[in-house]
XYZ file of C-alpha atoms in Angstrom:
690
model
C -53.057 -63.684 -110.657
C -53.188 -63.798 -106.877
C -50.330 -66.304 -106.762
C -48.026 -63.847 -108.548
C -49.181 -60.980 -106.333
C -48.527 -62.924 -103.167
C -45.053 -63.896 -104.407
C -43.977 -60.269 -104.764
C -43.780 -59.592 -101.055
C -40.971 -57.547 -99.490
C -39.375 -60.583 -97.881
C -39.541 -62.654 -101.072
C -37.939 -59.873 -103.118
C -35.209 -59.379 -100.523
C -34.270 -63.053 -100.601
C -34.575 -63.759 -104.325
C -33.411 -60.443 -105.801
C -31.029 -58.954 -103.248
C -29.429 -62.243 -102.131
C -30.594 -61.896 -98.527
C -30.493 -65.068 -96.360
C -33.596 -67.142 -95.664
C -33.988 -65.667 -92.165
C -33.638 -62.073 -93.411
C -35.603 -59.509 -91.394
C -36.927 -56.534 -93.486
C -37.264 -54.492 -90.290
C -33.462 -54.462 -89.919
C -32.683 -53.957 -93.608
C -34.907 -51.680 -95.726
C -33.218 -52.384 -99.054
C -36.472 -53.427 -100.798
C -38.423 -50.378 -99.632
C -35.532 -48.097 -100.528
C -35.163 -49.534 -104.032
C -38.939 -49.424 -104.526
C -38.971 -45.703 -103.702
C -36.140 -45.090 -106.157
C -37.939 -47.102 -108.829
C -41.235 -45.252 -108.351
C -39.407 -41.922 -108.612
C -37.679 -42.995 -111.832
C -40.956 -44.255 -113.322
C -42.679 -40.975 -112.419
C -39.814 -38.939 -113.901
C -39.909 -40.971 -117.105
C -43.682 -40.544 -117.369
C -43.328 -36.790 -116.868
C -40.798 -36.593 -119.706
C -43.559 -37.464 -122.226
C -41.178 -39.557 -124.286
C -42.798 -40.072 -127.723
C -41.358 -43.596 -127.841
C -43.197 -44.593 -124.671
C -45.965 -46.991 -125.643
C -46.581 -48.675 -122.278
C -46.849 -46.799 -118.985
C -45.514 -48.850 -116.043
C -46.371 -47.934 -112.445
C -45.945 -49.621 -109.085
C -48.653 -48.317 -106.713
C -47.600 -47.516 -103.176
C -48.278 -50.170 -100.574
C -47.066 -53.052 -102.735
C -44.515 -54.232 -105.258
C -46.750 -55.325 -108.141
C -46.568 -53.435 -111.422
C -49.480 -52.066 -113.419
C -49.106 -51.822 -117.210
C -51.057 -49.235 -119.234
C -50.991 -49.035 -123.055
C -50.459 -45.560 -124.522
C -51.815 -45.584 -128.102
C -50.002 -43.051 -130.244
C -53.256 -41.924 -131.857
C -55.121 -41.154 -128.663
C -54.241 -38.654 -125.926
C -56.051 -40.671 -123.272
C -54.690 -43.736 -121.503
C -56.323 -47.109 -121.439
C -55.453 -50.322 -119.660
C -54.095 -53.102 -121.830
C -55.712 -55.562 -122.239
C -59.120 -53.889 -122.206
C -60.699 -54.688 -118.890
C -62.752 -52.890 -116.229
C -59.807 -53.317 -113.841
C -56.056 -52.604 -114.158
C -53.894 -55.627 -114.802
C -51.842 -56.005 -111.624
C -50.263 -59.308 -112.530
C -47.296 -59.625 -114.840
C -48.533 -63.074 -115.768
C -51.918 -61.698 -116.761
C -50.454 -58.893 -118.840
C -48.086 -61.003 -120.863
C -50.649 -63.767 -121.346
C -52.674 -61.315 -123.412
C -49.669 -60.475 -125.579
C -48.827 -64.180 -125.875
C -45.463 -64.048 -124.005
C -44.495 -66.749 -121.519
C -45.473 -65.903 -117.964
C -42.074 -66.886 -116.607
C -40.371 -64.211 -118.726
C -42.871 -61.644 -117.495
C -42.303 -62.403 -113.855
C -38.551 -62.274 -114.371
C -38.769 -58.840 -116.018
C -41.021 -57.577 -113.240
C -38.584 -58.703 -110.557
C -35.751 -56.999 -112.420
C -37.789 -53.804 -112.603
C -38.461 -53.917 -108.890
C -34.809 -54.451 -108.066
C -33.082 -52.117 -110.440
C -35.335 -49.481 -112.022
C -36.851 -48.858 -115.408
C -33.515 -48.717 -117.244
C -32.902 -52.344 -116.228
C -34.758 -53.510 -119.338
C -32.076 -51.962 -121.504
C -29.304 -53.139 -119.153
C -30.706 -56.660 -119.189
C -30.674 -56.739 -122.977
C -27.054 -55.536 -122.993
C -26.088 -58.041 -120.336
C -27.602 -61.013 -122.138
C -25.863 -59.910 -125.327
C -22.553 -59.420 -123.490
C -22.734 -62.978 -122.210
C -22.898 -64.153 -125.816
C -20.198 -61.804 -127.077
C -16.668 -63.107 -127.300
C -14.050 -61.562 -125.061
C -10.519 -62.496 -124.134
C -8.696 -62.057 -120.842
C -4.913 -62.239 -121.108
C -2.094 -61.647 -118.580
C -0.409 -58.269 -118.652
C 2.116 -58.227 -115.801
C 3.961 -61.465 -115.179
C 6.443 -60.302 -112.541
C 6.647 -61.984 -109.146
C 5.052 -59.952 -106.379
C 2.171 -57.488 -106.420
C 1.111 -55.329 -109.364
C -1.843 -52.952 -109.191
C -3.217 -49.472 -110.048
C -3.066 -49.696 -113.879
C -3.279 -46.430 -115.818
C -3.563 -46.448 -119.615
C -1.731 -43.892 -121.768
C -3.994 -41.590 -123.830
C -2.901 -43.238 -127.097
C -3.545 -46.723 -125.669
C -0.018 -48.020 -126.335
C 1.396 -48.104 -122.776
C 0.260 -48.903 -119.249
C 1.729 -47.441 -116.078
C 1.300 -49.495 -112.912
C 2.701 -50.155 -109.449
C 4.932 -53.147 -108.719
C 6.450 -54.031 -105.362
C 9.576 -55.536 -106.939
C 8.735 -58.900 -105.358
C 8.545 -57.419 -101.820
C 11.341 -54.934 -102.488
C 9.530 -51.581 -102.672
C 6.511 -50.081 -104.414
C 7.556 -48.131 -107.505
C 5.996 -47.152 -110.816
C 6.726 -49.006 -114.039
C 5.614 -48.441 -117.640
C 5.035 -51.282 -120.093
C 4.817 -50.797 -123.850
C 2.073 -53.006 -125.278
C 3.677 -53.057 -128.738
C 7.098 -54.303 -127.646
C 6.330 -55.701 -124.144
C 9.262 -53.629 -122.913
C 9.119 -52.519 -119.256
C 10.724 -49.315 -117.937
C 11.094 -48.430 -114.275
C 9.895 -44.847 -113.910
C 10.548 -44.238 -110.180
C 13.044 -45.573 -107.659
C 12.594 -44.284 -104.128
C 12.815 -45.760 -100.650
C 9.271 -44.564 -99.996
C 6.432 -46.221 -101.931
C 5.363 -44.534 -105.167
C 1.726 -45.308 -105.965
C -1.321 -44.340 -108.051
C 0.162 -43.315 -111.435
C -1.939 -41.093 -113.706
C -1.083 -40.097 -117.300
C -1.312 -36.464 -118.379
C -3.706 -35.866 -121.297
C -0.828 -35.445 -123.774
C 0.955 -38.561 -122.504
C 4.220 -36.779 -121.640
C 3.983 -36.894 -117.822
C 2.780 -39.164 -115.048
C 1.517 -37.903 -111.700
C 1.798 -40.137 -108.634
C 1.640 -40.127 -104.827
C 4.449 -40.786 -102.359
C 3.179 -41.477 -98.808
C 5.514 -41.282 -95.815
C 5.341 -40.928 -92.040
C 5.057 -37.146 -92.378
C 2.296 -37.133 -95.020
C 1.647 -37.762 -98.690
C 3.322 -35.768 -101.458
C 2.149 -35.381 -105.039
C 4.791 -35.661 -107.767
C 4.918 -35.366 -111.554
C 7.602 -36.988 -113.696
C 8.218 -36.955 -117.484
C 7.525 -40.313 -119.118
C 10.699 -39.939 -121.150
C 12.804 -39.782 -118.009
C 14.338 -36.830 -116.246
C 13.784 -35.301 -112.838
C 10.559 -35.539 -110.920
C 9.042 -32.416 -109.436
C 6.990 -32.041 -106.277
C 3.574 -30.478 -106.921
C 2.032 -30.382 -103.457
C 0.969 -32.426 -100.455
C -2.317 -33.858 -99.279
C -3.504 -34.396 -95.741
C -4.198 -37.794 -94.288
C -7.577 -39.414 -94.969
C -9.260 -42.454 -93.482
C -7.833 -44.464 -96.375
C -9.110 -47.731 -94.949
C -12.720 -47.115 -95.887
C -12.107 -48.457 -99.360
C -9.354 -51.035 -99.198
C -7.532 -53.269 -96.788
C -4.284 -52.497 -98.627
C -3.412 -48.815 -98.042
C -1.107 -48.729 -101.060
C -3.854 -49.865 -103.440
C -6.461 -47.652 -101.778
C -8.801 -45.192 -103.385
C -6.871 -41.899 -103.367
C -5.737 -42.232 -106.983
C -5.501 -38.902 -108.873
C -6.560 -38.006 -112.398
C -5.750 -35.042 -114.655
C -8.210 -32.441 -115.842
C -8.724 -32.593 -119.632
C -6.645 -29.420 -120.155
C -3.678 -30.906 -118.261
C -3.407 -27.956 -115.886
C -4.751 -29.530 -112.714
C -4.993 -32.808 -110.849
C -8.214 -34.063 -109.313
C -7.575 -36.114 -106.197
C -8.656 -36.875 -102.626
C -7.601 -34.651 -99.733
C -8.706 -34.204 -96.131
C -10.749 -31.028 -95.745
C -10.489 -30.508 -91.984
C -12.683 -31.406 -89.026
C -15.920 -29.961 -90.478
C -15.757 -32.122 -93.614
C -14.501 -35.498 -94.641
C -12.004 -36.327 -97.367
C -13.243 -34.562 -100.493
C -12.198 -34.150 -104.094
C -9.952 -31.164 -104.737
C -8.454 -29.616 -107.860
C -4.701 -29.122 -107.415
C -2.713 -26.921 -109.767
C -0.023 -28.961 -111.496
C 2.256 -25.909 -111.324
C 1.712 -24.310 -107.922
C -0.039 -27.019 -105.906
C -2.851 -24.605 -105.005
C -6.065 -26.410 -104.166
C -9.739 -25.789 -104.815
C -12.303 -28.104 -103.122
C -14.837 -29.625 -105.487
C -16.904 -31.758 -103.060
C -17.791 -31.243 -99.397
C -18.618 -34.638 -97.877
C -19.716 -35.167 -94.288
C -16.935 -35.505 -91.671
C -16.802 -39.297 -91.834
C -17.195 -39.611 -95.623
C -14.452 -40.034 -98.197
C -14.679 -39.229 -101.918
C -12.183 -41.045 -104.101
C -11.449 -42.747 -107.454
C -12.366 -39.596 -109.472
C -12.531 -40.073 -113.238
C -13.448 -37.595 -115.994
C -15.833 -38.694 -118.736
C -14.366 -38.901 -122.255
C -15.867 -35.498 -123.161
C -14.604 -33.967 -119.900
C -18.059 -32.734 -118.868
C -18.774 -35.266 -116.113
C -16.880 -36.743 -113.162
C -17.556 -40.171 -111.695
C -16.303 -41.049 -108.216
C -16.920 -43.263 -105.213
C -18.200 -41.899 -101.913
C -17.468 -44.026 -98.867
C -19.689 -43.511 -95.833
C -18.204 -46.318 -93.748
C -15.728 -49.156 -93.851
C -16.584 -51.281 -96.883
C -19.673 -49.221 -97.755
C -19.336 -47.069 -100.857
C -21.582 -45.809 -103.659
C -21.035 -44.544 -107.215
C -21.741 -40.852 -107.846
C -21.500 -38.557 -110.843
C -21.428 -34.771 -111.077
C -20.703 -32.041 -113.587
C -17.049 -31.091 -113.970
C -17.624 -27.931 -111.915
C -18.957 -29.924 -108.961
C -22.654 -29.267 -109.560
C -25.480 -31.685 -110.423
C -24.459 -34.393 -107.945
C -26.194 -37.740 -108.604
C -26.020 -41.033 -106.717
C -26.164 -44.061 -109.019
C -25.966 -47.032 -106.645
C -27.361 -47.969 -103.231
C -25.508 -51.253 -102.783
C -23.719 -50.459 -99.474
C -20.753 -52.492 -100.694
C -17.033 -52.056 -101.108
C -16.107 -50.472 -104.445
C -12.576 -50.907 -105.753
C -12.304 -48.616 -108.735
C -14.496 -47.005 -111.377
C -13.960 -45.746 -114.932
C -15.998 -44.506 -117.873
C -16.722 -46.741 -120.839
C -15.493 -45.216 -124.077
C -19.057 -44.364 -125.154
C -19.264 -41.872 -122.267
C -22.695 -43.153 -121.245
C -21.798 -46.063 -119.025
C -19.529 -46.732 -116.063
C -17.608 -49.851 -115.172
C -16.820 -50.402 -111.507
C -15.618 -53.200 -109.236
C -17.824 -54.260 -106.334
C -18.192 -57.139 -103.887
C -21.974 -56.950 -104.153
C -22.183 -60.723 -104.667
C -19.321 -61.714 -102.373
C -16.094 -61.692 -104.361
C -15.062 -58.606 -106.346
C -16.413 -58.448 -109.876
C -16.684 -55.893 -112.668
C -20.138 -54.361 -113.088
C -21.610 -51.933 -115.604
C -24.171 -49.203 -114.963
C -25.780 -46.457 -117.030
C -24.688 -42.920 -116.130
C -28.357 -42.085 -115.515
C -28.707 -44.807 -112.896
C -30.809 -47.953 -112.743
C -29.541 -51.422 -112.029
C -25.985 -52.543 -112.644
C -25.094 -55.765 -114.419
C -22.045 -58.025 -114.102
C -19.386 -57.675 -116.777
C -17.782 -61.120 -117.243
C -14.036 -61.281 -116.667
C -13.323 -65.015 -116.231
C -11.455 -64.319 -112.989
C -12.148 -65.077 -109.349
C -11.660 -61.442 -108.336
C -11.562 -58.305 -110.490
C -10.969 -54.717 -109.377
C -9.440 -51.353 -110.332
C -10.714 -51.133 -113.939
C -8.965 -48.767 -116.371
C -10.524 -48.436 -119.829
C -8.702 -47.455 -123.003
C -10.115 -44.382 -124.747
C -8.857 -45.464 -128.163
C -9.764 -49.150 -128.469
C -11.948 -51.942 -127.101
C -9.994 -53.121 -124.065
C -9.508 -52.484 -120.394
C -6.950 -53.326 -117.742
C -7.991 -54.604 -114.327
C -6.431 -56.163 -111.247
C -6.947 -59.773 -110.222
C -6.146 -60.041 -106.530
C -6.497 -62.372 -103.596
C -5.968 -61.677 -99.895
C -6.139 -64.327 -97.204
C -6.559 -63.230 -93.577
C -6.480 -65.726 -90.744
C -6.486 -65.705 -86.944
C -3.385 -67.071 -85.226
C -2.804 -68.062 -81.609
C 0.387 -67.648 -79.599
C 1.100 -68.588 -75.963
C 2.161 -65.914 -73.447
C 4.530 -66.522 -70.550
C 6.101 -63.823 -68.327
C 5.205 -61.121 -70.864
C 6.826 -62.918 -73.793
C 5.165 -64.767 -76.655
C 6.022 -68.276 -77.769
C 5.638 -69.983 -81.120
C 2.483 -68.925 -83.010
C 0.186 -71.288 -84.881
C -2.732 -70.824 -87.249
C -5.953 -71.015 -85.206
C -9.064 -70.013 -87.217
C -8.668 -69.960 -90.981
C -10.444 -70.203 -94.332
C -9.874 -69.061 -97.909
C -11.099 -65.499 -97.334
C -10.945 -63.037 -94.425
C -11.012 -63.955 -90.733
C -10.482 -61.168 -88.198
C -11.733 -59.318 -85.073
C -11.231 -62.161 -82.551
C -12.724 -61.760 -79.071
C -12.713 -64.061 -76.016
C -15.822 -64.451 -73.896
C -15.115 -63.497 -70.237
C -15.669 -67.109 -69.125
C -12.943 -68.173 -71.581
C -15.169 -70.743 -73.266
C -15.869 -69.107 -76.633
C -14.106 -67.046 -79.257
C -16.170 -64.690 -81.416
C -14.721 -63.571 -84.721
C -15.660 -62.244 -88.169
C -15.361 -64.408 -91.268
C -16.579 -64.200 -94.856
C -16.409 -67.976 -95.347
C -20.175 -67.942 -96.070
C -19.733 -65.348 -98.848
C -20.118 -62.110 -96.845
C -18.704 -60.983 -93.480
C -20.648 -62.463 -90.545
C -20.143 -63.095 -86.836
C -18.946 -66.626 -86.088
C -18.262 -68.489 -82.843
C -15.771 -71.231 -82.015
C -14.886 -73.068 -78.859
C -11.803 -71.804 -77.043
C -9.752 -74.621 -78.612
C -10.892 -73.683 -82.142
C -13.456 -76.469 -82.547
C -17.205 -76.304 -83.207
C -17.163 -73.317 -85.589
C -20.681 -71.949 -86.169
C -22.231 -68.976 -87.947
C -24.180 -66.565 -85.716
C -25.414 -63.762 -88.029
C -26.849 -63.637 -91.548
C -26.680 -59.995 -92.610
C -25.481 -60.839 -96.116
C -24.016 -57.357 -96.310
C -20.829 -55.331 -95.972
C -18.185 -55.036 -93.296
C -18.814 -55.741 -89.596
C -16.612 -56.282 -86.564
C -15.415 -55.275 -83.069
C -17.211 -58.062 -81.218
C -17.372 -57.510 -77.448
C -18.928 -59.654 -74.718
C -21.077 -58.774 -71.719
C -19.399 -59.652 -68.373
C -21.670 -62.683 -67.925
C -20.749 -63.998 -71.416
C -24.447 -64.119 -72.389
C -24.595 -61.241 -74.901
C -22.357 -59.791 -77.571
C -22.285 -56.281 -79.013
C -20.760 -55.419 -82.401
C -20.983 -52.950 -85.280
C -22.486 -53.726 -88.690
C -23.506 -51.795 -91.827
C -26.608 -53.287 -93.478
C -27.955 -49.770 -94.116
C -24.699 -48.060 -95.108
C -23.485 -46.262 -91.993
C -22.087 -48.243 -89.097
C -24.694 -49.202 -86.478
C -24.357 -51.118 -83.216
C -26.210 -54.365 -82.568
C -26.596 -56.718 -79.622
C -27.326 -60.433 -79.846
C -27.694 -63.298 -77.353
C -24.649 -65.537 -77.334
C -27.040 -68.473 -77.513
C -28.172 -67.256 -80.952
C -31.114 -65.368 -82.391
C -31.671 -62.209 -84.398
C -29.482 -59.173 -83.702
C -31.178 -56.191 -82.069
C -30.390 -52.656 -83.195
C -28.808 -50.913 -80.212
C -27.410 -47.647 -81.563
C -28.430 -46.029 -84.839
C -27.713 -42.551 -86.194
C -27.253 -40.874 -89.568
C -23.516 -40.910 -88.890
C -20.965 -43.473 -87.752
C -21.470 -45.271 -84.416
C -18.983 -48.111 -84.089
C -16.349 -50.060 -82.119
C -18.455 -50.796 -79.033
C -17.069 -51.937 -75.696
C -18.814 -53.284 -72.602
C -18.192 -51.938 -69.109
C -16.925 -54.563 -66.647
C -19.980 -54.096 -64.419
C -22.328 -54.722 -67.336
C -24.199 -51.457 -66.791
C -22.930 -49.469 -69.791
C -21.815 -49.784 -73.391
C -19.105 -47.554 -74.851
C -18.808 -46.678 -78.527
C -17.132 -44.078 -80.698
C -19.101 -41.757 -82.942
C -18.537 -38.861 -85.336
C -21.525 -36.922 -84.061
C -19.428 -33.822 -83.348
C -17.447 -33.929 -86.592
C -14.470 -35.826 -85.140
C -14.375 -39.267 -83.507
C -15.320 -39.252 -79.835
C -16.108 -41.940 -77.275
C -19.568 -41.938 -75.738
C -21.092 -44.118 -73.020
C -24.727 -45.230 -72.861
C -26.155 -46.308 -69.498
C -28.356 -49.339 -70.091
C -30.813 -48.734 -67.238
C -31.747 -45.203 -68.305
C -30.724 -45.116 -71.977
C -28.865 -41.875 -71.354
C -25.727 -41.299 -73.441
C -22.946 -38.745 -73.070
C -19.361 -38.196 -74.227
C -16.840 -39.741 -71.847
C -13.543 -38.791 -73.529
C -12.124 -35.841 -75.532
C -12.609 -35.473 -79.278
C -10.477 -37.542 -81.648
C -10.759 -40.627 -79.428
C -11.917 -44.077 -80.460
C -11.806 -47.816 -79.675
C -12.652 -47.833 -75.909
C -11.517 -50.674 -73.646
C -11.921 -50.878 -69.847
C -9.304 -52.322 -67.529
C -10.026 -55.731 -66.007
C -10.948 -54.148 -62.674
C -13.270 -51.624 -64.316
C -11.440 -48.614 -62.867
C -9.735 -47.260 -65.985
C -10.757 -46.619 -69.576
C -8.155 -46.881 -72.345
C -8.595 -45.536 -75.851
C -6.771 -44.519 -79.001
C -6.214 -40.949 -80.172
C -4.451 -39.483 -83.173
C -4.597 -35.923 -81.840
C -6.067 -34.921 -85.195
C -2.596 -35.219 -86.754
C -2.416 -38.897 -87.592
C -0.296 -39.760 -84.538
C -0.774 -43.145 -82.871
C -1.208 -42.765 -79.105
C -2.966 -44.617 -76.292
C -4.556 -42.593 -73.499
C -6.193 -43.500 -70.212
C -8.639 -41.927 -67.791
C -10.711 -43.090 -64.873
C -14.146 -44.367 -65.846
C -15.683 -41.201 -64.382
C -13.729 -39.161 -66.946
C -11.037 -37.820 -64.607
C -7.214 -38.176 -64.606
C -6.713 -38.078 -68.367
C -3.164 -38.959 -69.405
C -1.180 -40.305 -72.327
C 0.689 -43.603 -71.967
C 4.278 -42.666 -72.752
C 5.864 -44.673 -75.552
C 2.723 -46.607 -76.510
C 2.246 -45.989 -80.242
C 0.397 -48.914 -81.873
C 0.660 -49.278 -85.634
C -1.828 -50.186 -87.115
C -3.857 -47.988 -84.776
C -6.301 -50.665 -83.547
C -3.687 -53.324 -82.852
C -3.496 -53.224 -79.061
C -5.130 -55.270 -76.324
C -5.646 -54.752 -72.582
C -4.651 -57.566 -70.221
C -4.670 -57.800 -66.427
C -1.128 -56.459 -66.020
C -0.678 -54.191 -69.027
C -1.235 -53.536 -72.712
C 0.170 -55.506 -75.622
C 0.579 -53.422 -78.767
C 2.000 -53.951 -82.235
C 4.396 -51.827 -84.263
C 4.206 -53.159 -87.785
C 5.274 -52.636 -91.367
C 4.150 -54.073 -94.681
C 5.507 -57.557 -93.941
C 5.723 -58.133 -90.163
C 5.047 -56.678 -86.724
C 6.924 -56.229 -83.461
C 4.923 -56.907 -80.308
C 5.634 -54.799 -77.199
C 4.192 -54.836 -73.674
C 3.387 -51.797 -71.516
C 3.349 -52.585 -67.789
C 0.683 -50.979 -65.573
C 2.938 -51.449 -62.528
C 5.854 -49.252 -63.550
C 5.013 -47.869 -67.024
C 7.969 -49.664 -68.604
C 7.849 -51.058 -72.123
C 9.506 -54.355 -72.988
C 9.738 -56.364 -76.171
C 7.273 -59.273 -76.136
C 8.280 -60.899 -79.401
C 8.124 -60.783 -83.180
C 5.267 -61.671 -85.526
C 6.348 -62.718 -88.997
C 3.120 -61.611 -90.725
C 1.568 -58.217 -91.373
C -1.470 -57.587 -89.179
C -4.852 -57.070 -90.796
C -5.868 -53.451 -91.303
C -8.960 -51.506 -90.297
C -9.979 -53.970 -87.603
C -8.904 -54.852 -84.030
C -6.375 -57.633 -84.514
C -5.175 -58.452 -80.981
C -6.960 -59.972 -77.978
C -5.684 -61.609 -74.790
C -7.481 -64.563 -73.171
C -9.080 -63.917 -69.744
C -6.459 -66.076 -68.022
C -3.629 -64.195 -69.769
C -2.147 -67.362 -71.269
C -2.992 -66.815 -74.935
C -2.937 -64.000 -77.456
C -4.941 -64.110 -80.685
C -4.105 -61.901 -83.629
C -5.503 -61.500 -87.157
C -2.889 -61.299 -89.888
C -2.504 -61.259 -93.648
C -1.292 -64.730 -94.550
C -0.987 -64.057 -98.261
C -1.591 -61.270 -100.767
C -1.465 -61.708 -104.514
C -2.300 -59.259 -107.275
C -1.632 -59.119 -110.978
C -2.880 -57.016 -113.882
C -4.858 -58.502 -116.751
C -6.220 -57.188 -120.033
C -9.809 -57.742 -121.120
C -10.680 -57.267 -124.796
C -14.329 -56.754 -125.522
C -16.069 -55.054 -128.426
C -19.104 -54.314 -126.251
C -17.175 -51.568 -124.489
C -16.931 -49.424 -127.607
C -19.891 -50.450 -129.712
C -22.758 -48.028 -130.258
C -25.237 -49.043 -127.591
């Protein structure tokens, strides 16, 4: 009995159940304690319900993670411990020995209970059965290029989706499953994305983003003119997806067909919330009110129209599944994974949700009960599955199989112009956020080559690649070095929100440096080594703060709506990005004491984090979906000159450019390849009576 008890320690559970690395530190990641609290609450709530079918009362006393099992005889109002003993049975092995079940099964069930909640027993049974069930996965879209955002017609006979026309332009197409015929629904120079069928199947709503904003359109499925419904304000967009066109702002119709439910920015006091937009007038009514840095997206109505499922993002790559009543009340959080979620939909039984998550590294489909508890993988026979859309009339779903490869390239610099680039640090997944140590000996970068994003180091020539962190969690990045090259600072999200950590460059466990209940991210070191900059959303909008290391004092150092701080080489000036609250891309400067604030004329990086400070000026990118132009802003005379052309699209949501200390090399992170196609998964388990 004591052997089983000793095995169920916090560290053991974290490693074996939550896939934490062998050197995992529970003090930095409270996932086990958090899940244990949720489990105890669910067990208490179930006990309070006095379910007549409850025959065994399960509790997990505080202070440990070992379950106690109590038999509840139907003929007696009092409780007794089973088996009869003067002491409670605190060992799963002991309990099941008395009911003649193998101890290994008991321990496995207990671990599942600890990790996922009381409803995991039912989920486990479904999962084991689903593994045995037959299902087929067949191709749906066979065109060259990218296809994503499937939306199934109400009668289940057609699928609307987005296709880029093999790098031509993103438009909406409709495919008839009976005839395999494909019809192009839209044809516009701007991308048309996120199709959504009206409840009667006669119209499709979609979004059309442009430089000036994003418009909402509706078009008849039989052809004819489109009509503009309204416009939505810009949102962070990058919280949920590296590809802005396959992001999470997809709309859905209300069951009566009169309104659209979609994501819109709610102003500086709130984040991007869910709003109801009239399909006739475009008038909006907010339905959720997330915090300033949060984003609610992927809304989906339940089959009976009484519930809404959606994803709430609290940071880059950190989202959770929520449900609420159709009027916005009764908000419930179902997951605490702190992982990227790419799509969610209701199963046809209306009691379960299917979502796509990178909880175990690559994106996979998972299933969860609408009342919470643990989620279980839903097999798809694909390397990556996202964006599920489930038919309401039959036993199949559409999903997207995608693959993105990001790598770090190196290009020489001479007289402000770049030479011929070459691939520098690469793998099969994502490599980004490069950063040179001040002594020029080491390059820090982020890679998911170990399964999840971690900090890695390489020598300046790209050799001797080694892993430095083992968070085993979601997104991290913005690695910056102390002036003596002995310490790095970076942001990570093991607990959901972005936090700032420091770590010796020689190795060791990261130390939590800055932690709040809101975003603190994108740190930067002062050139004298006495301060660390970071941007935070403490005041409702992004703002750069500086913490003095000797005293611990922190204060804002730049106006609101500023982020990504970077000091000049001489330590006299601070440069940062600002969108002016209107989505503009501008670089500003001020002296490090906060005086002489000014905008750098003509410096408009796109993506917004793709700029790098060198000794003589600032290199910045102006990109599109396929490539990027590199320009150089001179500190000496304020002139801008063309530095060269990059033939790849730069990676999004992360700093992609860095210049070596000697000014001879520039590293950039780019998207080497992107592939996506839509597949159909047939499975009777989605519609059977569970």
